[in-house]
Structure formats: structure tokens, C-alpha cells
Coordinates of C-alpha atoms in Angstrom, one line a residue:
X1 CA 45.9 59.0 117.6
X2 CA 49.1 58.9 119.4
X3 CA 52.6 58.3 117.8
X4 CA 55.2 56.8 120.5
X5 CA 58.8 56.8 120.0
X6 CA 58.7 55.8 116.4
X7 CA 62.2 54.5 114.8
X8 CA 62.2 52.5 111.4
X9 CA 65.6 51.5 109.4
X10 CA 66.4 50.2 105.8
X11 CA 69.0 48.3 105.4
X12 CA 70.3 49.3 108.4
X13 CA 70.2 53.0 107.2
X14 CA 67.6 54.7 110.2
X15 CA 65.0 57.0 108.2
X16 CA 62.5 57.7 111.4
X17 CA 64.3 58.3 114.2
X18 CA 62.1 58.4 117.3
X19 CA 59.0 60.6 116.7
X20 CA 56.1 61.5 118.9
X21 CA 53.1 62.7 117.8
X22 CA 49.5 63.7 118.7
X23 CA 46.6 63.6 116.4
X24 CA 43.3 64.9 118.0
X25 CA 39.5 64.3 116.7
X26 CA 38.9 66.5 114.0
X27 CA 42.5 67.4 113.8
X28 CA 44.6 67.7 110.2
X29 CA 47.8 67.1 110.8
X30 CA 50.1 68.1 107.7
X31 CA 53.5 66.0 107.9
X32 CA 55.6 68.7 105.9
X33 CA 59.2 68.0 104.2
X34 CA 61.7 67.5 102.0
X35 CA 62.2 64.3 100.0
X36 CA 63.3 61.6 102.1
X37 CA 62.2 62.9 105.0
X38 CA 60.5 59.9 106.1
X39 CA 57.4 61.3 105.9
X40 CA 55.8 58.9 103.5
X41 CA 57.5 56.2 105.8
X42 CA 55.6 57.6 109.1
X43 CA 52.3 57.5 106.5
X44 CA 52.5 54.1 105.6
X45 CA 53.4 53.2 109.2
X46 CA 50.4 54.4 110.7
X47 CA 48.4 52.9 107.9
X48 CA 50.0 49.3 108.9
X49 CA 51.8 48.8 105.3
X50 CA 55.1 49.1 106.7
X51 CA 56.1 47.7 110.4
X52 CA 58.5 50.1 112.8
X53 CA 61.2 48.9 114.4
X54 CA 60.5 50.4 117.5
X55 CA 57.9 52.6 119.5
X56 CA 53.9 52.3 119.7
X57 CA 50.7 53.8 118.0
X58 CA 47.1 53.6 119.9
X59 CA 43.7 55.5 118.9
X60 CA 41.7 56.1 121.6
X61 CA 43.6 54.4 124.5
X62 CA 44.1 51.2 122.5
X63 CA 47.8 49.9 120.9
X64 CA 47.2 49.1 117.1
X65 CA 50.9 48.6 116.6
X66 CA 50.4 45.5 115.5
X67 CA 46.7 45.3 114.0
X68 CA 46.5 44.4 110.4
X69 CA 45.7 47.3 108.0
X70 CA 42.2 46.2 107.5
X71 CA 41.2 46.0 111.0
X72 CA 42.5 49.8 111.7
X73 CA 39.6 51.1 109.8
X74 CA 41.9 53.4 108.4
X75 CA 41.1 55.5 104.7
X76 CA 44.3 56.1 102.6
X77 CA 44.2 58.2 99.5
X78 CA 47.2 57.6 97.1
X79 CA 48.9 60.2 94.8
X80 CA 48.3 58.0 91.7
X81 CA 44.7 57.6 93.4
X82 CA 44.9 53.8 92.3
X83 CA 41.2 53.3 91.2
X84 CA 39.8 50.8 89.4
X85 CA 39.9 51.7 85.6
X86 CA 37.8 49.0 84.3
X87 CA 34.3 50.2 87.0
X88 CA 32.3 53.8 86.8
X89 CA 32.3 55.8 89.6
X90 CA 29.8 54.3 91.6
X91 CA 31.1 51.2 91.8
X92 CA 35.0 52.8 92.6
X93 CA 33.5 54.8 95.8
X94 CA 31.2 51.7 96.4
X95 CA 34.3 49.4 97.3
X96 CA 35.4 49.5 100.7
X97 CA 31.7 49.3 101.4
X98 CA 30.9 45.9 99.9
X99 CA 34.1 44.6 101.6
X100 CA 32.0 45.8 104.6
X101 CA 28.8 43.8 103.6
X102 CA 26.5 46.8 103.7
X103 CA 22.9 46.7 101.8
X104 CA 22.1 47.7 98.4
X105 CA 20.2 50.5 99.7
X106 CA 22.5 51.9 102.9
X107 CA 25.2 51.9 99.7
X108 CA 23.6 53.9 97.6
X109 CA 22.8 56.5 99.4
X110 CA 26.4 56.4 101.1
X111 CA 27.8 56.5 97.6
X112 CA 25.1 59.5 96.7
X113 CA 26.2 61.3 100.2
X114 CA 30.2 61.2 99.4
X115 CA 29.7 62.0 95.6
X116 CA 28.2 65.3 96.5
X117 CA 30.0 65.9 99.2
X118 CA 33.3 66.1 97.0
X119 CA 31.3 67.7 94.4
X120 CA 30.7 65.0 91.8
X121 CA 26.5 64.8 92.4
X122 CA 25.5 63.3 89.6
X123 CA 29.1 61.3 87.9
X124 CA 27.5 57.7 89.2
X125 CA 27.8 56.2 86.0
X126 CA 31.0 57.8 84.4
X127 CA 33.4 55.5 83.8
X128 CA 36.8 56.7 85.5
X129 CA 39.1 56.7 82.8
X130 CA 37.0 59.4 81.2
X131 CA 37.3 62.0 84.0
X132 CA 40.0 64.4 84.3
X133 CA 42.9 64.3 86.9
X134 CA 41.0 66.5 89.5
X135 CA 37.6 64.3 89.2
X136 CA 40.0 61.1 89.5
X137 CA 41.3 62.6 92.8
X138 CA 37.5 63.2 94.0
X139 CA 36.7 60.0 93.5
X140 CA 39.3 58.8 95.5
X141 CA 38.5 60.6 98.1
X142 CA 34.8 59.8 98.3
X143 CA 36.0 55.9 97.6
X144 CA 38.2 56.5 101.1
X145 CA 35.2 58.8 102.6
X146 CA 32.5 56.5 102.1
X147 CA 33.0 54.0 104.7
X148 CA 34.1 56.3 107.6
X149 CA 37.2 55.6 108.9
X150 CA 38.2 57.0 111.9
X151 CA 41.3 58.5 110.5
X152 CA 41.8 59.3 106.8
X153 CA 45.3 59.1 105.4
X154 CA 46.7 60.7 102.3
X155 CA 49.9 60.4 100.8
X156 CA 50.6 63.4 98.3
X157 CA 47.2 63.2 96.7
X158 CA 47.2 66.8 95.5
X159 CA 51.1 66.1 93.6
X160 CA 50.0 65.4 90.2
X161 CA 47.8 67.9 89.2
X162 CA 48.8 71.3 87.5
X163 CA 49.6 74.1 89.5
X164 CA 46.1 75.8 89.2
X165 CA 44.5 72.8 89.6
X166 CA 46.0 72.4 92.7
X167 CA 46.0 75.7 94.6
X168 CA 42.1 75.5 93.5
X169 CA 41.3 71.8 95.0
X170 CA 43.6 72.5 98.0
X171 CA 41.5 75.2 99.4
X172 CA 37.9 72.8 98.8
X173 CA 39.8 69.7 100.0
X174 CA 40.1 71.2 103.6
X175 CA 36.3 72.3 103.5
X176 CA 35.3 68.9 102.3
X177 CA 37.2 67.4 105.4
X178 CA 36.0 69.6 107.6
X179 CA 32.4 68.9 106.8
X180 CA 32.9 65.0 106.0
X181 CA 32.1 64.6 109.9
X182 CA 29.1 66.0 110.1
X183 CA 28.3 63.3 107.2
X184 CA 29.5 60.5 108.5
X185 CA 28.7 60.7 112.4
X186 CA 31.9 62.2 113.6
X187 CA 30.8 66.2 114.3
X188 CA 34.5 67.0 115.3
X189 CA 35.2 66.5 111.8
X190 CA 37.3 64.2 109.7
X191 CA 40.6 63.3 111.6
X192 CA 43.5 63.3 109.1
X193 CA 47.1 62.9 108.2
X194 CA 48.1 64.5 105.3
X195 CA 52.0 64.4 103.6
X196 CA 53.3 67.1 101.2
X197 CA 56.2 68.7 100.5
X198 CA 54.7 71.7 99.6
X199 CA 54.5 74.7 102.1
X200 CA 51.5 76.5 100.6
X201 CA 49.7 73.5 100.3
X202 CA 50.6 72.7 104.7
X203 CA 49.4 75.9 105.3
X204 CA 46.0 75.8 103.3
X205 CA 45.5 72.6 104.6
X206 CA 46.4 71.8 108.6
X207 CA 45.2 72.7 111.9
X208 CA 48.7 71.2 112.7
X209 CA 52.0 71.3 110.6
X210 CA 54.7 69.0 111.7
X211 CA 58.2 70.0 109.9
X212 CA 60.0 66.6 109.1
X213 CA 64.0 66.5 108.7
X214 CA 66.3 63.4 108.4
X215 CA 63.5 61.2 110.1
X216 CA 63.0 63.8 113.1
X217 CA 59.6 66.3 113.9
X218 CA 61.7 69.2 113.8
X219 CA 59.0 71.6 114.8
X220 CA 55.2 71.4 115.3
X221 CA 52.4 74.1 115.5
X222 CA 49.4 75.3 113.2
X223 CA 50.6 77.0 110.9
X224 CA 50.4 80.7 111.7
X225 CA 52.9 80.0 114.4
X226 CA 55.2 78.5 112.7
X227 CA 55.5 81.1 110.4
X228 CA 55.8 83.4 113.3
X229 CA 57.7 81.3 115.3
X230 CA 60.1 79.0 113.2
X231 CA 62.6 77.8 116.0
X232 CA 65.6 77.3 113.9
X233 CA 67.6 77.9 110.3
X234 CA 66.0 75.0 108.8
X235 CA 62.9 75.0 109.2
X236 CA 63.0 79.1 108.2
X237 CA 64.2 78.3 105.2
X238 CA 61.9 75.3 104.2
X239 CA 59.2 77.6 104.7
X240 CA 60.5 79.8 101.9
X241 CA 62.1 82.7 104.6
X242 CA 65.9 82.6 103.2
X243 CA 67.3 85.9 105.1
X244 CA 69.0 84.3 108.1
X245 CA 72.1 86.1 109.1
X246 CA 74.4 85.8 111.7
X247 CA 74.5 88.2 114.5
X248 CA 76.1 88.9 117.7
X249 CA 73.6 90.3 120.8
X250 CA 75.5 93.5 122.0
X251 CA 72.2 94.8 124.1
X252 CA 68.9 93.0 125.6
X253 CA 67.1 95.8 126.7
X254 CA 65.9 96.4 123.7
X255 CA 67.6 93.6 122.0
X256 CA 70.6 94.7 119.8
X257 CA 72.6 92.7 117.4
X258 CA 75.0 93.1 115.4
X259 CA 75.1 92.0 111.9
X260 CA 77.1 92.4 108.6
X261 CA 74.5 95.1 107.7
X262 CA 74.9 97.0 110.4
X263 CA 73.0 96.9 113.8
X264 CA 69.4 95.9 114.2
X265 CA 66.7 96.3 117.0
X266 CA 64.5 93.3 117.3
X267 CA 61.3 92.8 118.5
X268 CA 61.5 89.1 119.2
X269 CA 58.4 87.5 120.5
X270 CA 60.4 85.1 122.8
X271 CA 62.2 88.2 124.5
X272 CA 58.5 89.6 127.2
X273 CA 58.4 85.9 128.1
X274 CA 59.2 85.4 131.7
X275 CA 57.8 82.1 132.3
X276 CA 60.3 79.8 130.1
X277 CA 63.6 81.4 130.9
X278 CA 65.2 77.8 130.3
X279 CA 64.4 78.4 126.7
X280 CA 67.8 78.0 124.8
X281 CA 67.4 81.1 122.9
X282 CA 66.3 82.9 126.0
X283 CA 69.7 81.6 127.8
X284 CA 71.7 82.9 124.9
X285 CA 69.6 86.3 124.4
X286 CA 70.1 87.1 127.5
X287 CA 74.0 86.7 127.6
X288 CA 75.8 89.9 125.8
X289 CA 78.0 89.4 122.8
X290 CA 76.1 85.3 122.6
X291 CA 76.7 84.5 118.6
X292 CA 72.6 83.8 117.4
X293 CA 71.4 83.4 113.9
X294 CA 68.7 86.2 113.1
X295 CA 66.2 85.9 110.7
X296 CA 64.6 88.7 108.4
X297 CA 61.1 88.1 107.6
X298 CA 60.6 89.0 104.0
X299 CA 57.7 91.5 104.8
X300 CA 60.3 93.6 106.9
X301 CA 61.1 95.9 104.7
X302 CA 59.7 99.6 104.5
X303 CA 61.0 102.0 101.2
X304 CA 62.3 104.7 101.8
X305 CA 60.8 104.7 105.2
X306 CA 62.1 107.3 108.5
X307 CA 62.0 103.9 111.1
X308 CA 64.0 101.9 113.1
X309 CA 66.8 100.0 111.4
X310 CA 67.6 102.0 108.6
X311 CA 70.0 100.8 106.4
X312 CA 71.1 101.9 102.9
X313 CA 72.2 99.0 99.8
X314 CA 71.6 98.7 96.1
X315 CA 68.3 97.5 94.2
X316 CA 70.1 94.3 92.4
X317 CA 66.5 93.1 90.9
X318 CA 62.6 93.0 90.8
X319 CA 61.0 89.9 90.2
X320 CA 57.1 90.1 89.1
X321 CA 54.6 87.4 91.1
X322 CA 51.6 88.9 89.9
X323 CA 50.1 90.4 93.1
X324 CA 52.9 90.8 94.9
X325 CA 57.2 91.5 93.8
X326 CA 60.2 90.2 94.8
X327 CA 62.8 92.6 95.5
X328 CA 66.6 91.9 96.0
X329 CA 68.7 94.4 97.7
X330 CA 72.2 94.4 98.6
X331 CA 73.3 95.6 102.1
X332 CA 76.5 96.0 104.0
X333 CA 80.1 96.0 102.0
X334 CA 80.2 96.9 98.6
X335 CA 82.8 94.5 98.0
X336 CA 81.4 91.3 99.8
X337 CA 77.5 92.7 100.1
X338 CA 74.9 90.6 101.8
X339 CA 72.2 89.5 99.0
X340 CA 68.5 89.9 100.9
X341 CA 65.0 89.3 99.6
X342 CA 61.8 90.9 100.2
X343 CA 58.2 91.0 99.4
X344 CA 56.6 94.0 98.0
X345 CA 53.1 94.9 97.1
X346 CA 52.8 95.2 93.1
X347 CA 52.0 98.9 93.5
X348 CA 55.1 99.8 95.6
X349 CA 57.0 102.2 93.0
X350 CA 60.7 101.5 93.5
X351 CA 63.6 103.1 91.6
X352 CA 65.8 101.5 88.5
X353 CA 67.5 98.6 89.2
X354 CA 71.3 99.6 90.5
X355 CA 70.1 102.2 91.7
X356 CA 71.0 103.0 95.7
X357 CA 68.3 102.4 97.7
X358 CA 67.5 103.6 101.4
X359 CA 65.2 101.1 103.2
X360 CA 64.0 100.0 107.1
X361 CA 63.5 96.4 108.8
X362 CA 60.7 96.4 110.8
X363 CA 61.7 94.8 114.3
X364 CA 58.9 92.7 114.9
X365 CA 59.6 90.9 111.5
X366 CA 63.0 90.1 112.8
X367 CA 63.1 87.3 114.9
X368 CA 66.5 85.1 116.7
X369 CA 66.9 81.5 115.8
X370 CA 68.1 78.7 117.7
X371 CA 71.8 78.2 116.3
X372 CA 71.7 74.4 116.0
X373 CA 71.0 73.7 112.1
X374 CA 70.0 69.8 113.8
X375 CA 67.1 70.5 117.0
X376 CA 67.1 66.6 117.8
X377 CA 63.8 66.8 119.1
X378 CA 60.2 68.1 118.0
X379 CA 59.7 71.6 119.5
X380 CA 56.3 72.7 119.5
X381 CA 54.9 76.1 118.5
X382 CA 51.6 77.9 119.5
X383 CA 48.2 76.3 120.1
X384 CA 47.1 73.2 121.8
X385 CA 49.4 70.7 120.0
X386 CA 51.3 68.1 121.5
X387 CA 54.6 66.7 120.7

């Protein structure tokens, strides 16, 4: 599926504003954001429920900008799941394919297939309203499963469940995708387009991630590069990495910059590439004293460690996470310190809290930003995507 200059407006209030995207077979594309976004908009776009304004979507060569839902053959799996309260399970997952005329038989044993492909072998005759939230959303994927659309769409459908349920049912809902094609005649795999505001639950998820913000595609990629690679301040910080500070590039061989806490040696990815030197952060990396925005991974940090980019603050707090800890340290001026966070391993001993602190920032978890808070257009990251 192919997404083509996409704009839609409300009341003359634009919320998509000219995205382009590529979905390929077997693909799960994760449209990742904030509230109001658009993302939901671009969802229900592609599923034919809302027109566009402008632009163009085709599948396979052919323009469906204007094809009714229903001829799309399109699955879309709600957040409230919207199943029918008053019909068991069976006859739920069994809809879309009696609106498709198939035979007793062929149904049953496409209703069988999905229910144990989503784990629910054996619910046939449970009624609905007696299953708990995380059966409800199984059936509804089966229900959208069953009748093997070509693309499946889903809207959120992880967002009402408790936390544990979730984190659970996101890691099986991937593997259930994944193997869905194998099921249903498409050995690629299901091709899917999946919306969530939630970055744990993009990066469990997609093959793809595409960062939504104010009705752009502010960055795509799978999402190891975009961890690795966030282009700019935003989309750092929607991906939980808060430590962006602002710096000013006093050496490029190594790269140098200066910071409020002091000066730091990065090992930026983008700096051994020679074959994009039109690459804005290249142009300004490579001018001395060029204002960037840096950002510190929170895995840079080594205690009390003899390395590169030593630096010396205050422990301000520890915040327990179970496996892992949250450690706050303040760096630079003691009368207008910089506040930074850091992940820890659990068994990392660390000394009282106000106590001074000696630490070192690892330079390949320091990487330079683009300085624009706004990209205007999509910037891919990493793998075979297209934007």
C-alpha cells in the first residue's frame, strides 16, 4: 500500500498535512503519536470511513482513493472491539464471512483456524459478554482475521486493557500476525497498520515505526534505528530520551562540543558518513562553533568510571523500576545545575542521595540532533523503508 500526499482538514483546521507512506507485504507499520496527531485520522482514511481532501492511496498499482470501504477488503479492529454482545463467539468471528456468502463447512473450519490461531481453540460457544477484556480483543481479531483481508487495520486495540495485560498480549499479538499469513494464503505475512500512542507497545510491535506530529511523518524507520537514530528533539523525547542539551561544536575531528556540563566527545553515527554530506546535521557538524542540540542517551552513563567525558554533579534521586533504576544527577553550576536522567542496572550500588557523584558519558550514546523542533517532512531512518 502506498500513501500519496495525504492532507485532510476539519473545519478548516488541517490535521494531516501531506504524508507519504509505504506499506510493504508482510509489513507492520506502527503509526506512533501523541493525541491529536492525526494518526487515528490517517487510520480511518485508509480504511475508507473518512474521505481526504487531497492526495491518493493504491494497493498493488491500483488507486482505491475512492473505493467504498467494503470493496477494499480491508480488516479493522477497534479499541472498544465493537462485537456483537447478543452472538457467541462463533458466530462474532463468523461475520464478515457470511457477508461473503461462504459455505457452512469452508466457515467452520475458517472460524476453527482463526480461534486457535489467537489462542481461543475451543471458546466456539461462549457467549462474548462472558469473556474477559483480553478474550474480547481475540475475538476481534479473529472476527477481522477470518476473511483475509489484504491489509488489517487496528486502531488502539491494545488501549483498554491493564498494564500487564497489555505488555503480555502485545508481544503474542505480533506472533499471531506474523503467522496469520501462512494461514490465510499470504506467506509474507499479515500486512498491517497499527496506531498507538504508546512507545513500548511501537517497538514490540512494527517492522516499521512512523513518528506522527501535528499531522506530519516526522520520522520513519524500524524501530532499532529510531532509537539509535532519532533525527530531532521531538521525536527523542517522545521516545522517552529527555536529555537533550544544547551545545556548540568547537572540534570535528573527533567531534567536540561544548555544553553547560562541560565538554563532550561524541561518537555520532552520522559523523564516518561520506556519502550524504548534504545531510543538515552533517553541514552544521562540520562548521566550528555551529549551535546543535545534543542528546544523551540514558544508557550513557558509567559510575565512577576512568573514561572519556568525565564529569562530576550530585545524586539528586533513585527511582526503583524493578529490573532496572532511574538515577538523577545534577551536572554543571551548582547554582543553575542541569537535571539529567539515566538508567541503571538494579545491582549498580550507588552512594546516598546528595551525595557528589563522579560519573562518565559514553560517546557513542551521545548523538547530535537536527535543531529544528518542526522537520516538515518525513525523514527516514535505517532499513528498507520508504517515505
Amino acid at each position: 500500500m502506498a500513501l500519496e500526499n495525504i492532507w485532510k482538514s476539519f473545519d478548516g483546521q488541517p490535521v494531516l498535512r501531506g504524508i507519504s507512506l509505504d506499506v510493504v507485504g508482510g509489513e507492520v507499520l506502527v503509526l506512533l503519536g501523541p493525541s491529536g496527531c492525526g494518526k487515528t485520522t490517517l487510520l480511518r482514511i485508509i480504511a475508507g470511513l473518512e474521505a481526504l481532501d487531497n492526495g491518493r492511496i493504491r494497493t498493488n498499482d491500483q488507486d482505491i482513493t475512492q473505493l467504498a470501504p467494503y470493496k477494499r477488503n480491508f480488516g479493522f479492529v477497534f479499541q472498544d472491539y465493537a462485537l456483537f454482545p447478543h452472538k457467541n463467539v462463533a458466530q462474532n468471528v463468523a461475520f464478515g464471512l457470511r457477508m461473503y456468502h461462504w459455505d457452512k463447512p469452508r466457515l467452520d473450519q475458517r472460524v476453527t483456524e482463526v480461534l486457535a490461531l489467537v489462542g481461543l481453540a475451543g471458546y466456539e460457544s461462549r457467549p462474548v459478554h462472558e469473556l474477559s477484556g483480553g478474550e474480547q480483543q481475540r475475538v476481534a481479531l479473529a472476527r477481522s482475521l477470518a476473511p483475509a483481508p489484504r491489509l488489517l487495520l487496528l486502531d488502539e486495540p491494545l488501549g483498554a486493557l491493564d498494564r500487564a495485560l497489555r505488555e503480555r498480549l502485545m508481544l503474542e499479538l505480533r506472533g499471531i500476525l506474523k503467522q496469520a499469513g501462512g494461514l490465510l494464503g499470504r506467506p509474507e505475512g499479515m500486512t498491517a497498520v497499527y496506531v498507538t500512542h504508546d512507545q513500548a507497545e511501537a517497538f514490540a510491535i512494527a517492522d516499521k515505526v512512523a513518528v506522527m506530529r501535528d499531522g506530519r511523518v516526522e520520522q520513519t524507520g524500524p524501530p532499532h534505528s529510531l532509537y539509535r537514530q532519532p533525527r530531532t528533539p521531538f521525536v527523542a523525547r517522545f521516545l522517552g530520551m529527555a536529555n537533550i542539551l544544547s551545545g556548540e561544536v568547537v572540534s570535528v575531528s573527533p567531534c567536540i562540543v561544548c555544553t553547560e556540563i562541560g565538554e563532550l566527545e561524541i561518537g555520532d553515527w552520522r559523523l564516518g558518513e561520506t556519502s550524504n554530506l548534504q545531510s543538515p546535521i552533517l553541514r552544521q557538524a562540520q562548521d566550528k562553533f555551529s549551535d546543535l542540540q545534543i542528546l544523551i542517551r540514558p544508557e550513557a552513563a558509567r559510575f565512577n568510571g576512568n573514561e572519556k567525558n568525565e564529569l562530576h554533579g550530585r545524586l539528586q534521586d533513585i527511582s526503583f523500576r524493578g529490573r532496572y533504576q532511574i538515577v538523577t544527577v545534577a551536572l554543571g553550576d551548582e547554582a543553575q545545575p542541569v537535571t539529567l536522567k539515566f538508567e541503571l542496572e538494579t545491582a549498580v550500588s550507588l552512594p546516598p542521595i546528595q551525595s557528589p557523584i563522579r560519573l562518565s558519558l559514553d560517546p557513542s550514546a551521545i548523538q547530535l540532533l537536527e535543531s529544528g523542533e518542526q522537520s516538515g517532512e518525513a525523514v527516514e531512518s535505517g532499513g528498507d523503508t520508504a517515505v
